[in-house]
Short mmCIF file of C-alpha atoms and ligand atoms in Angstrom, two decimals:
data_model
loop_
_atom_site.label_atom_id
_atom_site.label_comp_id
_atom_site.label_asym_id
_atom_site.label_seq_id
_atom_site.Cartn_x
_atom_site.Cartn_y
_atom_site.Cartn_z
CA MET A 1 -4.80 13.11 25.79
CA ASN A 2 -7.33 10.33 26.25
CA LEU A 3 -6.55 6.63 25.69
CA ILE A 4 -7.79 6.58 22.09
CA GLU A 5 -5.70 9.64 21.17
CA GLU A 6 -2.66 8.02 22.80
CA LEU A 7 -3.10 4.74 20.91
CA PHE A 8 -3.23 6.41 17.51
CA ASP A 9 -0.94 9.39 18.14
CA MET A 10 1.38 9.90 15.15
CA ARG A 11 2.53 13.42 16.04
CA GLY A 12 6.25 13.89 15.42
CA LYS A 13 6.35 10.89 13.06
CA VAL A 14 7.12 10.97 9.34
CA ALA A 15 5.46 8.51 6.97
CA ALA A 16 6.31 7.83 3.32
CA ILE A 17 3.49 6.26 1.30
CA THR A 18 4.09 4.97 -2.22
CA GLY A 19 1.31 5.08 -4.81
CA ALA A 20 -0.35 7.70 -2.60
CA ALA A 21 -1.85 9.95 -5.28
CA ARG A 22 -5.18 8.09 -5.31
CA GLY A 23 -7.10 5.09 -3.97
CA ILE A 24 -5.95 3.30 -0.82
CA GLY A 25 -2.64 5.20 -0.70
CA ALA A 26 -4.33 8.61 -0.80
CA GLN A 27 -6.72 7.64 2.01
CA THR A 28 -3.76 6.33 4.01
CA ALA A 29 -1.98 9.68 3.60
CA ARG A 30 -5.11 11.52 4.80
CA THR A 31 -5.51 9.16 7.76
CA LEU A 32 -1.89 9.25 8.96
CA ALA A 33 -1.86 13.05 8.57
CA ALA A 34 -5.08 13.30 10.61
CA ALA A 35 -3.30 11.29 13.33
CA GLY A 36 -0.52 13.90 13.34
CA ALA A 37 2.14 12.44 11.02
CA SER A 38 3.98 14.38 8.34
CA VAL A 39 3.32 12.54 5.10
CA ALA A 40 5.46 12.09 1.99
CA ILE A 41 3.18 11.31 -0.96
CA LEU A 42 5.09 9.33 -3.60
CA ASP A 43 3.57 8.49 -6.98
CA VAL A 44 3.97 8.68 -10.75
CA LEU A 45 0.74 10.73 -10.95
CA SER A 46 1.99 14.27 -10.31
CA LYS A 47 -1.26 16.22 -10.74
CA GLU A 48 -3.20 14.05 -8.28
CA GLY A 49 -0.25 13.84 -5.86
CA GLU A 50 0.27 17.60 -5.76
CA ALA A 51 -3.47 18.13 -5.25
CA LEU A 52 -3.54 15.72 -2.32
CA ALA A 53 -0.51 17.38 -0.70
CA GLY A 54 -2.34 20.71 -1.06
CA GLU A 55 -5.53 19.26 0.45
CA ILE A 56 -3.72 17.83 3.49
CA THR A 57 -1.60 20.95 3.99
CA ALA A 58 -4.74 23.12 3.85
CA GLN A 59 -6.06 21.14 6.81
CA GLY A 60 -3.05 22.15 8.88
CA ALA A 61 -0.98 18.96 8.57
CA LYS A 62 2.41 18.55 6.94
CA ALA A 63 2.51 16.89 3.52
CA ALA A 64 4.63 17.02 0.39
CA PHE A 65 4.55 15.25 -2.95
CA TRP A 66 7.47 13.64 -4.77
CA ALA A 67 7.14 12.29 -8.32
CA LEU A 68 8.60 8.80 -7.96
CA ASP A 69 8.52 5.60 -9.96
CA VAL A 70 9.28 2.91 -7.37
CA THR A 71 11.07 0.76 -9.97
CA ARG A 72 13.90 3.30 -10.41
CA GLU A 73 16.51 2.70 -7.74
CA ALA A 74 18.50 5.92 -8.10
CA ASP A 75 15.30 7.97 -7.78
CA VAL A 76 14.08 5.92 -4.81
CA LYS A 77 17.37 6.52 -2.99
CA ARG A 78 17.35 10.23 -3.77
CA VAL A 79 13.71 10.75 -2.76
CA PHE A 80 14.09 9.03 0.63
CA GLY A 81 17.10 11.28 1.28
CA GLU A 82 15.01 14.32 0.32
CA ILE A 83 12.15 13.27 2.59
CA VAL A 84 14.52 13.15 5.56
CA GLY A 85 16.00 16.50 4.46
CA ARG A 86 12.52 18.03 4.38
CA PHE A 87 10.88 16.48 7.46
CA GLY A 88 13.96 15.60 9.56
CA GLN A 89 13.50 11.83 9.82
CA LEU A 90 11.62 8.79 8.50
CA ASP A 91 9.60 6.50 10.79
CA VAL A 92 7.09 4.73 8.56
CA LEU A 93 7.09 3.26 5.05
CA VAL A 94 3.83 2.11 3.48
CA ASN A 95 4.64 0.07 0.36
CA ASN A 96 1.32 0.64 -1.40
CA ALA A 97 2.16 1.32 -5.08
CA GLY A 98 0.89 -1.52 -7.22
CA ILE A 99 -0.58 -2.53 -10.57
CA ASP A 100 -2.93 -5.39 -11.40
CA GLY A 101 -1.48 -6.43 -14.78
CA PRO A 102 -3.29 -8.30 -17.54
CA ASN A 103 -6.23 -10.50 -16.59
CA VAL A 104 -5.37 -13.42 -18.89
CA PRO A 105 -4.53 -17.07 -18.14
CA THR A 106 -0.88 -17.88 -17.42
CA HIS A 107 -0.17 -19.35 -20.87
CA GLU A 108 -1.37 -16.17 -22.57
CA LEU A 109 0.74 -13.86 -20.43
CA THR A 110 3.99 -12.66 -22.01
CA LEU A 111 7.25 -12.66 -20.06
CA GLU A 112 7.34 -8.88 -20.46
CA GLN A 113 3.86 -8.50 -18.94
CA TRP A 114 4.78 -10.85 -16.08
CA GLN A 115 8.01 -8.96 -15.40
CA ARG A 116 6.33 -5.54 -15.41
CA VAL A 117 3.99 -6.64 -12.60
CA GLN A 118 6.86 -8.09 -10.56
CA ASP A 119 8.92 -4.97 -11.26
CA VAL A 120 6.37 -2.60 -9.70
CA ASN A 121 4.74 -4.86 -7.09
CA VAL A 122 7.80 -6.77 -5.84
CA ASN A 123 10.98 -4.97 -6.92
CA GLY A 124 9.39 -1.62 -6.02
CA VAL A 125 8.70 -2.87 -2.49
CA PHE A 126 12.25 -4.21 -2.23
CA LEU A 127 13.83 -0.97 -3.44
CA CYS A 128 11.76 1.29 -1.19
CA THR A 129 12.36 -0.96 1.82
CA ARG A 130 16.09 -1.17 1.05
CA HIS A 131 16.48 2.60 0.94
CA ALA A 132 14.07 3.41 3.79
CA ILE A 133 15.54 1.01 6.37
CA PRO A 134 18.73 3.01 7.12
CA HIS A 135 16.64 6.15 7.71
CA ILE A 136 14.10 4.33 9.90
CA GLU A 137 16.95 2.80 11.87
CA ALA A 138 18.50 6.25 12.31
CA ALA A 139 15.16 7.44 13.74
CA GLY A 140 15.43 4.74 16.43
CA GLY A 141 12.98 2.34 14.80
CA GLY A 142 9.59 2.45 13.16
CA SER A 143 7.45 0.35 10.94
CA ILE A 144 6.86 -0.91 7.40
CA VAL A 145 3.59 -2.05 5.87
CA ASN A 146 3.44 -4.00 2.60
CA LEU A 147 0.16 -3.86 0.73
CA SER A 148 -0.44 -7.45 -0.23
CA SER A 149 -4.00 -8.63 -0.99
CA MET A 150 -6.37 -11.43 -0.16
CA TYR A 151 -5.01 -12.58 -3.54
CA GLY A 152 -1.63 -13.04 -1.81
CA ILE A 153 -3.25 -15.64 0.48
CA VAL A 154 -5.79 -17.48 -1.66
CA GLY A 155 -5.72 -18.31 -5.35
CA GLY A 156 -8.26 -17.37 -7.98
CA PRO A 157 -8.69 -17.97 -11.72
CA ASP A 158 -7.47 -14.50 -12.67
CA VAL A 159 -4.47 -12.07 -12.79
CA PRO A 160 -1.71 -14.71 -12.28
CA ALA A 161 1.21 -12.27 -12.16
CA TYR A 162 -0.62 -10.20 -9.55
CA HIS A 163 -1.30 -13.21 -7.29
CA ALA A 164 2.39 -14.16 -7.38
CA SER A 165 3.52 -10.62 -6.62
CA LYS A 166 1.18 -10.25 -3.67
CA ALA A 167 2.30 -13.57 -2.18
CA ALA A 168 5.90 -12.35 -2.48
CA VAL A 169 5.39 -9.11 -0.53
CA ARG A 170 3.48 -11.02 2.18
CA MET A 171 6.59 -13.12 2.82
CA MET A 172 8.96 -10.16 2.45
CA ALA A 173 7.17 -8.48 5.38
CA LYS A 174 7.63 -11.58 7.56
CA VAL A 175 11.34 -11.86 6.75
CA ASP A 176 11.92 -8.15 7.35
CA ALA A 177 10.02 -8.50 10.63
CA MET A 178 12.58 -11.10 11.71
CA LEU A 179 15.61 -9.27 10.30
CA TYR A 180 14.88 -5.91 11.88
CA ALA A 181 13.03 -6.71 15.13
CA ALA A 182 16.21 -6.12 17.13
CA LYS A 183 16.40 -2.66 15.56
CA ASN A 184 12.87 -1.88 16.70
CA ILE A 185 11.56 -1.90 13.13
CA ARG A 186 8.26 -3.74 12.69
CA ALA A 187 7.05 -5.09 9.33
CA ASN A 188 3.55 -6.34 8.54
CA SER A 189 1.36 -7.03 5.54
CA VAL A 190 -2.19 -5.84 4.87
CA HIS A 191 -4.53 -7.97 2.76
CA PRO A 192 -7.44 -6.03 1.30
CA GLY A 193 -10.38 -7.77 -0.31
CA TYR A 194 -12.44 -6.03 -2.99
CA ILE A 195 -12.01 -2.30 -2.42
CA ARG A 196 -13.60 0.31 -4.67
CA THR A 197 -10.64 2.29 -6.08
CA PRO A 198 -9.55 3.58 -9.50
CA MET A 199 -7.51 0.34 -9.97
CA LEU A 200 -10.58 -1.91 -9.99
CA GLU A 201 -12.78 0.61 -11.81
CA GLU A 202 -10.22 0.88 -14.61
CA ALA A 203 -9.83 -2.91 -14.75
CA PHE A 204 -13.59 -3.32 -15.32
CA ARG A 205 -13.65 -0.59 -17.96
CA ARG A 206 -10.75 -2.30 -19.78
CA MET A 207 -12.85 -5.47 -19.86
CA GLY A 208 -15.83 -3.50 -21.25
CA GLN A 209 -17.83 -3.80 -18.00
CA ASP A 210 -19.71 -1.10 -16.16
CA PRO A 211 -17.98 -0.70 -12.74
CA ASP A 212 -21.25 -0.18 -10.84
CA GLN A 213 -22.72 -3.40 -12.23
CA ALA A 214 -19.46 -5.28 -11.72
CA PHE A 215 -19.25 -4.21 -8.06
CA ASP A 216 -22.92 -5.15 -7.51
CA TYR A 217 -22.12 -8.63 -8.79
CA MET A 218 -18.82 -8.94 -6.88
CA GLN A 219 -20.35 -8.06 -3.54
CA THR A 220 -22.49 -11.19 -3.70
CA ALA A 221 -19.25 -13.18 -3.16
CA VAL A 222 -18.40 -11.25 0.02
CA PRO A 223 -19.84 -12.56 3.31
CA LEU A 224 -20.48 -9.00 4.58
CA GLY A 225 -22.33 -8.38 1.30
CA LYS A 226 -20.56 -5.19 0.31
CA ILE A 227 -17.46 -3.85 -1.43
CA GLY A 228 -14.89 -2.17 0.81
CA ILE A 229 -13.77 1.45 0.67
CA PRO A 230 -10.21 2.86 1.00
CA ARG A 231 -11.00 4.04 4.55
CA ASP A 232 -11.40 0.39 5.65
CA ILE A 233 -7.79 -0.30 4.66
CA ALA A 234 -6.31 3.01 5.83
CA ALA A 235 -7.73 2.36 9.31
CA GLY A 236 -5.90 -0.97 9.45
CA ILE A 237 -2.66 0.64 8.31
CA LEU A 238 -2.99 3.32 11.00
CA TYR A 239 -3.41 0.57 13.61
CA LEU A 240 -0.23 -1.20 12.45
CA VAL A 241 2.02 1.88 12.31
CA SER A 242 0.74 3.69 15.42
CA PRO A 243 1.45 3.01 19.12
CA ALA A 244 -1.63 0.72 19.07
CA GLY A 245 0.38 -1.74 16.94
CA ARG A 246 3.64 -1.60 18.93
CA TYR A 247 3.59 -5.36 19.66
CA VAL A 248 2.54 -6.42 16.15
CA THR A 249 5.19 -7.60 13.69
CA GLY A 250 5.27 -10.26 10.97
CA ALA A 251 1.47 -10.26 11.03
CA GLU A 252 -1.09 -10.44 8.22
CA LEU A 253 -4.00 -8.06 8.63
CA VAL A 254 -6.83 -9.33 6.42
CA ILE A 255 -9.53 -6.73 5.66
CA ASP A 256 -11.81 -8.44 3.17
CA GLY A 257 -15.38 -8.51 4.42
CA GLY A 258 -14.89 -12.18 5.33
CA TYR A 259 -13.99 -13.36 1.80
CA THR A 260 -11.07 -15.58 2.89
CA ALA A 261 -12.76 -16.87 6.06
CA ARG A 262 -14.42 -19.72 4.17
P1 NAD B 1 -4.86 2.49 -7.50
O1 NAD B 1 -4.49 2.11 -8.88
O2 NAD B 1 -6.10 3.25 -7.29
O3 NAD B 1 -3.64 3.23 -6.79
C1 NAD B 1 -2.32 2.73 -6.94
C2 NAD B 1 -1.37 3.90 -7.06
O4 NAD B 1 -0.06 3.37 -7.31
C3 NAD B 1 -1.70 4.83 -8.23
O5 NAD B 1 -1.77 6.17 -7.78
C4 NAD B 1 -0.56 4.61 -9.20
O6 NAD B 1 -0.22 5.76 -9.96
C5 NAD B 1 0.56 4.20 -8.26
N1 NAD B 1 1.63 3.50 -8.96
C6 NAD B 1 1.54 2.52 -9.89
N2 NAD B 1 2.74 2.18 -10.34
C7 NAD B 1 3.64 2.95 -9.69
C8 NAD B 1 5.05 3.07 -9.75
N3 NAD B 1 5.79 2.31 -10.57
N4 NAD B 1 5.65 3.95 -8.91
C9 NAD B 1 4.92 4.73 -8.09
N5 NAD B 1 3.57 4.67 -8.01
C10 NAD B 1 2.95 3.80 -8.82
O7 NAD B 1 -4.91 1.13 -6.67
P2 NAD B 1 -5.47 0.78 -5.20
O8 NAD B 1 -6.64 -0.11 -5.39
O9 NAD B 1 -5.58 1.98 -4.34
O10 NAD B 1 -4.28 -0.17 -4.72
C11 NAD B 1 -3.32 0.19 -3.73
C12 NAD B 1 -2.62 -1.07 -3.29
O11 NAD B 1 -3.57 -1.95 -2.67
C13 NAD B 1 -2.00 -1.87 -4.45
O12 NAD B 1 -0.76 -2.42 -4.04
C14 NAD B 1 -3.02 -2.95 -4.70
O13 NAD B 1 -2.45 -4.08 -5.30
C15 NAD B 1 -3.52 -3.22 -3.29
N6 NAD B 1 -4.83 -3.86 -3.27
C16 NAD B 1 -5.94 -3.26 -3.80
C17 NAD B 1 -7.17 -3.92 -3.77
C18 NAD B 1 -8.44 -3.34 -4.32
O14 NAD B 1 -9.46 -4.03 -4.33
N7 NAD B 1 -8.46 -2.09 -4.77
C19 NAD B 1 -7.25 -5.21 -3.21
C20 NAD B 1 -6.12 -5.79 -2.69
C21 NAD B 1 -4.90 -5.10 -2.72
#
């Protein structure tokens, strides 16, 4: 094994990725599997999740799909138990499932809309972390990554519930980093900028905008002058959960083309 293979070697590790049926989560599943991990694909989208598990398995890696809504505690608990039953252990949790919620000013947002975003983006991260920790501890340690956003670091005149939720999971990673360091469990947050995924494409369509035109306009606000792709984020997640990231905990990995550097 050369140095690069050693740094990113995930063979013998088991990773659970929420919201992994498409977008950033799907690319993360492909990337961790390519590094040798067995991957548990968790999502509410069964057709896409099953297809991805088939794609990864066909390439010779181990993958399985579980239909899971991260807001349902009993199901979260059961599924993490089943993952360990199937793959033998759990080493990595990537808390990636998320929704953007309505893009309206705060005073136009209903309490129900606000709570739905917090339910998926914050409570979902809490529930998955809560039920993954005992398994990761039993494996002798491991790592957790919370998908925050550049919107969890800087404000913007849009999606208020989303901003709040992403700031919450940023801090949850830091606190868990402190709480579980002695158990050899690392916790970090990743902060993507504008990444071309179904989430953003659907958001533009809902607003009656053509995604291609919207992305062309958005990239003018990015110092690197382009919109990111899921691979940009998956590479950062691989760094954090692999041996390369063994000394990294409580950190914020910003991958945003320079957006927040101003
Ligand atoms: P996406 O919508 O393409 O994928 C998100 C996945 O989460 C979907 O497959 C969806 O079905 C799943 N999901 C939603 N609610 C769920 C639930 N209750 N239980 C289980 N799964 C659920 O979005 P994406 O752009 O790939 O986003 C992935 C993560 O990255 C999100 O947390 C998002 O907030 C974050 N992020 C994305 C961007 C971006 O520009 N795309 C930027 C910053 C942060």
